[in-house]
Amino acid sequence: MKKKWVSLFLASVMALSMTACGSEDKGSSDEGGTAKDIPTIDKLNGEDYKDLKADIKILTNRTDIVDTVYKRYAEQFMKEYPNIKVTYEAITDYEESLILRLPNGDWGDICFSPNKVEKSELSEYFIPLGDFNTLNEIYNFVTEKTYDNTVYAIPNGGTAGGVAYNKRIWKEAGALKEDKDGNVILPATPDEFLDCLKLIKEKTDAVPLYTNFAASFPMGAWNDYVGIASNADPDYKNNKLLHQKDPFTKNSENSGPYAVYYTLYEAVANKLVEEDPASSDWESSKTKINNGEIATMVLGSWCVEQFKGAGDHPEDIGYMPFPITVDGKRAASSGGNYAYGINNKSSADNQIASMLYVKWLIEESPMFEEEGSIPEKKGEPLPDSLSEFAGVELLSDNAPVKGEESLYDDIRMKAEVLSGDYPVSEVLEAALYGTKSLDDMMAEWNQKWTEAQESFEVEVTE
């Protein structure tokens, strides 16, 4: 009932947003700018706007650094553009709050585009930043916020998909092996990973795998491994998966989507997670993995710097690839973080000032080095946090074919799988209480996927 209510609620909000913004009005009122009033981000020359006067507000989910790091970035930018005032507003329940605030347009000038906004809805809220073919040559991860060959938001760098772990605890448990050259051997399959967690449970006092169930978003993170990590194929998520028959079926080498949820289900069923997932706590978990109370968490590489900074043992934090091998090959997805979108209801001057700030952040600020994330501009070196990914190919999802730009969102939302934390949370609960086998759950997901494919008249291949 709760899940259906949330779906109906979001559908109502999105319907309201289209009415409020208007499909014809892209910020062309007297108060708003138009796409033709400002250059695209690739053609924006900061020297042309040193005298521009504007007062811009940025919404962010980073409540932990908004008054320190982000304030420092704003101050550095304002030294170069003294007539532009930059202020931040931090929001705790970011996704939920933004979905409610976006429709009326009166929310500020820059925000991280919420994940719940589908690609086909991006133009309702944000100005175009440039065409995909041009920006894709300059920046990483622009596919993710592109619709109809237009980029509407640009990521603040990127992350790789893997697993954060406490190296000291893993070594004490004997879960890390070494080859003849002294190189650490990390688990490469779900069962090898689970065996390591069992050793940690037997030989240490640490929680082998902390799910952070109560925080919700860490559960949704498991969906990120269904693409490249589970298939080693950059074309899988946005193209092949949409046309695949029964994609959640187990295969002989335990790869593919089934293997991702098998890893979680078995860890929970074997009591290798926190005793009471419902009482888990995100903020304190950062300190606990730093000091060794927690051994492992499945999250994107963005978490590494946060975990290192949460205690006195940053040297103990490591980051390994997700444990799936496909035909002898291992791959990890690299994708964008939250992406900056600029309000299409802001004034033209504010839109230009906002684009100047976004461009400064992704090209000139120390953000990527300080956060340990993959730089947004192509050709920059990878962060140290990915040093354990030797032999693992870093890939990004290919764009959907023309005409299917929103099909992934359409199918997963219709099927209610691969969408947020709810389906993954059901996997955890089934394993925790023994109410349903994973095979039964995956059979249900296959049926939902098939029904969604049929509703959108998708051609299905075997």
Short mmCIF file of C-alpha atoms in Angstrom, two decimals, residues 183-408:
data_model
loop_
_atom_site.label_atom_id
_atom_site.label_comp_id
_atom_site.label_asym_id
_atom_site.label_seq_id
_atom_site.Cartn_x
_atom_site.Cartn_y
_atom_site.Cartn_z
CA ASN A 183 49.50 -8.27 -4.74
CA VAL A 184 46.20 -8.47 -2.85
CA ILE A 185 43.64 -10.86 -4.32
CA LEU A 186 40.13 -9.51 -3.96
CA PRO A 187 36.94 -11.60 -4.28
CA ALA A 188 35.82 -11.89 -7.89
CA THR A 189 32.49 -13.73 -7.55
CA PRO A 190 29.47 -13.40 -5.25
CA ASP A 191 30.31 -16.64 -3.44
CA GLU A 192 33.94 -15.63 -2.90
CA PHE A 193 32.70 -12.33 -1.47
CA LEU A 194 30.25 -14.12 0.84
CA ASP A 195 33.01 -16.46 2.04
CA CYS A 196 35.05 -13.39 2.99
CA LEU A 197 32.12 -11.96 4.95
CA LYS A 198 31.78 -15.26 6.80
CA LEU A 199 35.45 -15.12 7.80
CA ILE A 200 34.96 -11.60 9.11
CA LYS A 201 32.00 -12.73 11.19
CA GLU A 202 33.95 -15.69 12.61
CA LYS A 203 37.22 -13.94 13.38
CA THR A 204 36.38 -10.31 14.19
CA ASP A 205 33.77 -8.29 16.06
CA ALA A 206 32.97 -6.14 13.03
CA VAL A 207 29.67 -6.18 11.15
CA PRO A 208 30.69 -7.97 7.92
CA LEU A 209 28.31 -6.05 5.61
CA TYR A 210 26.40 -2.98 6.76
CA THR A 211 23.29 -2.40 4.62
CA ASN A 212 22.29 1.03 5.98
CA PHE A 213 18.72 -0.08 5.36
CA ALA A 214 17.14 2.75 7.37
CA ALA A 215 18.75 5.46 5.23
CA SER A 216 16.98 4.10 2.11
CA PHE A 217 19.39 5.45 -0.54
CA PRO A 218 22.12 2.83 0.17
CA MET A 219 19.58 0.14 -0.70
CA GLY A 220 18.85 1.76 -4.04
CA ALA A 221 22.60 1.79 -4.72
CA TRP A 222 22.47 -1.97 -5.37
CA ASN A 223 20.56 -1.27 -8.60
CA ASP A 224 23.64 0.51 -9.96
CA TYR A 225 25.45 -2.81 -10.35
CA VAL A 226 22.84 -4.37 -12.64
CA GLY A 227 24.40 -2.79 -15.71
CA ILE A 228 28.12 -2.91 -16.41
CA ALA A 229 29.27 -4.62 -13.21
CA SER A 230 26.98 -7.60 -13.76
CA ASN A 231 27.45 -7.89 -17.53
CA ALA A 232 30.73 -6.14 -18.49
CA ASP A 233 28.73 -4.64 -21.35
CA PRO A 234 28.24 -0.86 -21.70
CA ASP A 235 25.31 -1.47 -24.03
CA TYR A 236 23.38 -3.61 -21.56
CA LYS A 237 21.49 -1.21 -19.30
CA ASN A 238 20.06 1.30 -21.78
CA ASN A 239 19.55 -1.05 -24.70
CA LYS A 240 19.79 -4.84 -24.31
CA LEU A 241 18.10 -5.07 -20.91
CA LEU A 242 15.03 -3.30 -22.26
CA HIS A 243 14.51 -6.02 -24.88
CA GLN A 244 15.72 -9.01 -22.86
CA LYS A 245 13.35 -11.81 -21.91
CA ASP A 246 13.37 -12.60 -18.16
CA PRO A 247 16.54 -10.62 -17.31
CA PHE A 248 16.45 -11.56 -13.61
CA THR A 249 16.92 -15.29 -14.21
CA LYS A 250 19.99 -16.98 -12.72
CA ASN A 251 22.68 -18.08 -15.17
CA SER A 252 25.39 -20.72 -14.88
CA GLU A 253 28.26 -18.39 -13.91
CA ASN A 254 26.16 -16.33 -11.47
CA SER A 255 26.51 -13.04 -13.32
CA GLY A 256 23.86 -10.66 -14.59
CA PRO A 257 21.16 -8.92 -12.52
CA TYR A 258 20.35 -12.05 -10.49
CA ALA A 259 23.89 -12.15 -9.13
CA VAL A 260 23.63 -8.64 -7.71
CA TYR A 261 20.58 -9.40 -5.60
CA TYR A 262 21.87 -12.89 -4.76
CA THR A 263 24.84 -11.24 -3.06
CA LEU A 264 22.57 -9.13 -0.86
CA TYR A 265 20.01 -11.87 -0.19
CA GLU A 266 22.60 -14.44 0.88
CA ALA A 267 24.45 -11.96 3.08
CA VAL A 268 21.24 -11.15 4.93
CA ALA A 269 20.01 -14.76 5.09
CA ASN A 270 23.35 -15.85 6.58
CA LYS A 271 23.21 -13.06 9.18
CA LEU A 272 26.29 -11.31 7.81
CA VAL A 273 24.70 -7.86 8.16
CA GLU A 274 23.77 -5.60 11.09
CA GLU A 275 21.52 -7.29 13.65
CA ASP A 276 18.65 -4.85 13.16
CA PRO A 277 18.81 -3.18 9.74
CA ALA A 278 15.81 -0.99 10.56
CA SER A 279 17.82 0.79 13.26
CA SER A 280 20.91 1.41 11.12
CA ASP A 281 22.25 4.94 10.95
CA TRP A 282 24.00 6.52 7.97
CA GLU A 283 25.97 9.28 9.66
CA SER A 284 27.41 7.08 12.43
CA SER A 285 28.21 4.32 9.93
CA LYS A 286 30.92 6.52 8.43
CA THR A 287 32.79 6.58 11.73
CA LYS A 288 32.17 2.88 12.33
CA ILE A 289 33.73 1.75 9.05
CA ASN A 290 36.66 4.08 9.74
CA ASN A 291 37.32 2.58 13.18
CA GLY A 292 36.63 -1.03 12.20
CA GLU A 293 33.20 -1.63 13.73
CA ILE A 294 31.92 -2.11 10.18
CA ALA A 295 33.90 -4.11 7.62
CA THR A 296 32.10 -3.49 4.34
CA MET A 297 29.51 -1.29 2.61
CA VAL A 298 28.22 -1.45 -0.98
CA LEU A 299 28.23 2.12 -2.28
CA GLY A 300 29.72 4.16 -5.11
CA SER A 301 33.27 5.45 -4.82
CA TRP A 302 31.97 8.87 -3.78
CA CYS A 303 31.78 7.46 -0.24
CA VAL A 304 35.52 6.84 0.12
CA GLU A 305 36.58 10.36 1.05
CA GLN A 306 33.67 10.68 3.45
CA PHE A 307 34.67 7.47 5.20
CA LYS A 308 38.32 8.50 5.36
CA GLY A 309 37.40 11.81 6.91
CA ALA A 310 35.08 10.32 9.52
CA GLY A 311 37.74 9.15 11.98
CA ASP A 312 41.40 8.66 12.83
CA HIS A 313 42.12 5.79 10.42
CA PRO A 314 41.77 7.00 6.82
CA GLU A 315 44.53 4.59 5.76
CA ASP A 316 42.23 1.65 6.59
CA ILE A 317 39.58 2.56 4.01
CA GLY A 318 39.84 0.65 0.75
CA TYR A 319 37.64 0.32 -2.30
CA MET A 320 37.25 -2.87 -4.35
CA PRO A 321 35.33 -3.74 -7.52
CA PHE A 322 31.92 -5.39 -7.16
CA PRO A 323 32.49 -9.17 -7.07
CA ILE A 324 31.14 -10.42 -10.40
CA THR A 325 33.15 -11.95 -13.25
CA VAL A 326 31.70 -12.31 -16.76
CA ASP A 327 33.41 -14.74 -19.15
CA GLY A 328 36.66 -14.22 -17.26
CA LYS A 329 36.39 -10.45 -17.51
CA ARG A 330 35.67 -7.88 -14.80
CA ALA A 331 34.27 -4.42 -15.36
CA ALA A 332 33.02 -1.56 -13.24
CA SER A 333 30.57 1.14 -14.13
CA SER A 334 31.62 4.74 -13.98
CA GLY A 335 28.83 7.25 -13.90
CA GLY A 336 28.04 10.80 -12.98
CA ASN A 337 27.29 12.12 -9.53
CA TYR A 338 24.35 14.44 -9.02
CA ALA A 339 24.14 16.81 -12.00
CA TYR A 340 23.85 20.60 -11.94
CA GLY A 341 20.71 21.91 -13.60
CA ILE A 342 19.92 25.61 -14.10
CA ASN A 343 16.41 26.91 -13.51
CA ASN A 344 14.60 27.79 -16.74
CA LYS A 345 12.45 30.27 -14.78
CA SER A 346 15.42 32.34 -13.58
CA SER A 347 16.26 35.65 -15.24
CA ALA A 348 18.66 35.59 -18.18
CA ASP A 349 21.38 37.26 -16.09
CA ASN A 350 20.98 34.68 -13.34
CA GLN A 351 21.10 31.87 -15.88
CA ILE A 352 24.36 33.20 -17.31
CA ALA A 353 25.81 33.68 -13.82
CA SER A 354 24.71 30.17 -12.89
CA MET A 355 26.35 28.68 -15.96
CA LEU A 356 29.55 30.59 -15.17
CA TYR A 357 29.57 29.08 -11.68
CA VAL A 358 28.81 25.56 -12.89
CA LYS A 359 31.57 25.81 -15.49
CA TRP A 360 34.00 27.11 -12.86
CA LEU A 361 33.11 24.27 -10.49
CA ILE A 362 33.66 21.50 -13.02
CA GLU A 363 36.72 22.99 -14.74
CA GLU A 364 38.62 25.11 -12.20
CA SER A 365 37.62 24.30 -8.63
CA PRO A 366 39.55 21.75 -6.48
CA MET A 367 36.33 19.76 -6.01
CA PHE A 368 37.32 16.51 -7.71
CA GLU A 369 40.68 16.21 -5.98
CA GLU A 370 39.15 16.98 -2.60
CA GLU A 371 36.21 14.60 -3.01
CA GLY A 372 38.20 11.82 -4.66
CA SER A 373 35.79 11.65 -7.58
CA ILE A 374 36.37 11.16 -11.29
CA PRO A 375 36.86 14.61 -12.89
CA GLU A 376 34.05 15.86 -15.09
CA LYS A 377 36.37 17.08 -17.84
CA LYS A 378 37.78 14.33 -20.01
CA GLY A 379 41.48 13.50 -19.92
CA GLU A 380 42.02 14.23 -16.23
CA PRO A 381 43.68 11.55 -14.00
CA LEU A 382 41.58 9.11 -11.97
CA PRO A 383 41.43 9.48 -8.17
CA ASP A 384 43.59 7.39 -5.83
CA SER A 385 40.44 5.70 -4.49
CA LEU A 386 40.36 3.53 -7.62
CA SER A 387 43.90 2.19 -7.22
CA GLU A 388 42.59 -1.33 -6.51
CA PHE A 389 40.79 -1.52 -9.85
CA ALA A 390 43.84 -2.78 -11.77
CA GLY A 391 42.69 -5.24 -14.41
CA VAL A 392 39.09 -4.04 -14.10
CA GLU A 393 37.76 -2.13 -17.09
CA LEU A 394 35.99 1.13 -16.25
CA LEU A 395 33.05 1.61 -18.58
CA SER A 396 30.13 4.01 -18.90
CA ASP A 397 26.69 3.08 -20.14
CA ASN A 398 26.11 3.73 -23.82
CA ALA A 399 23.29 6.07 -24.75
CA PRO A 400 19.91 4.60 -25.71
CA VAL A 401 19.08 4.30 -29.39
CA LYS A 402 17.04 7.10 -30.91
CA GLY A 403 13.40 6.80 -29.98
CA GLU A 404 14.11 4.90 -26.76
CA GLU A 405 15.66 7.70 -24.72
CA SER A 406 13.16 7.32 -21.87
CA LEU A 407 12.38 3.62 -22.27
CA TYR A 408 14.59 2.46 -19.39
#
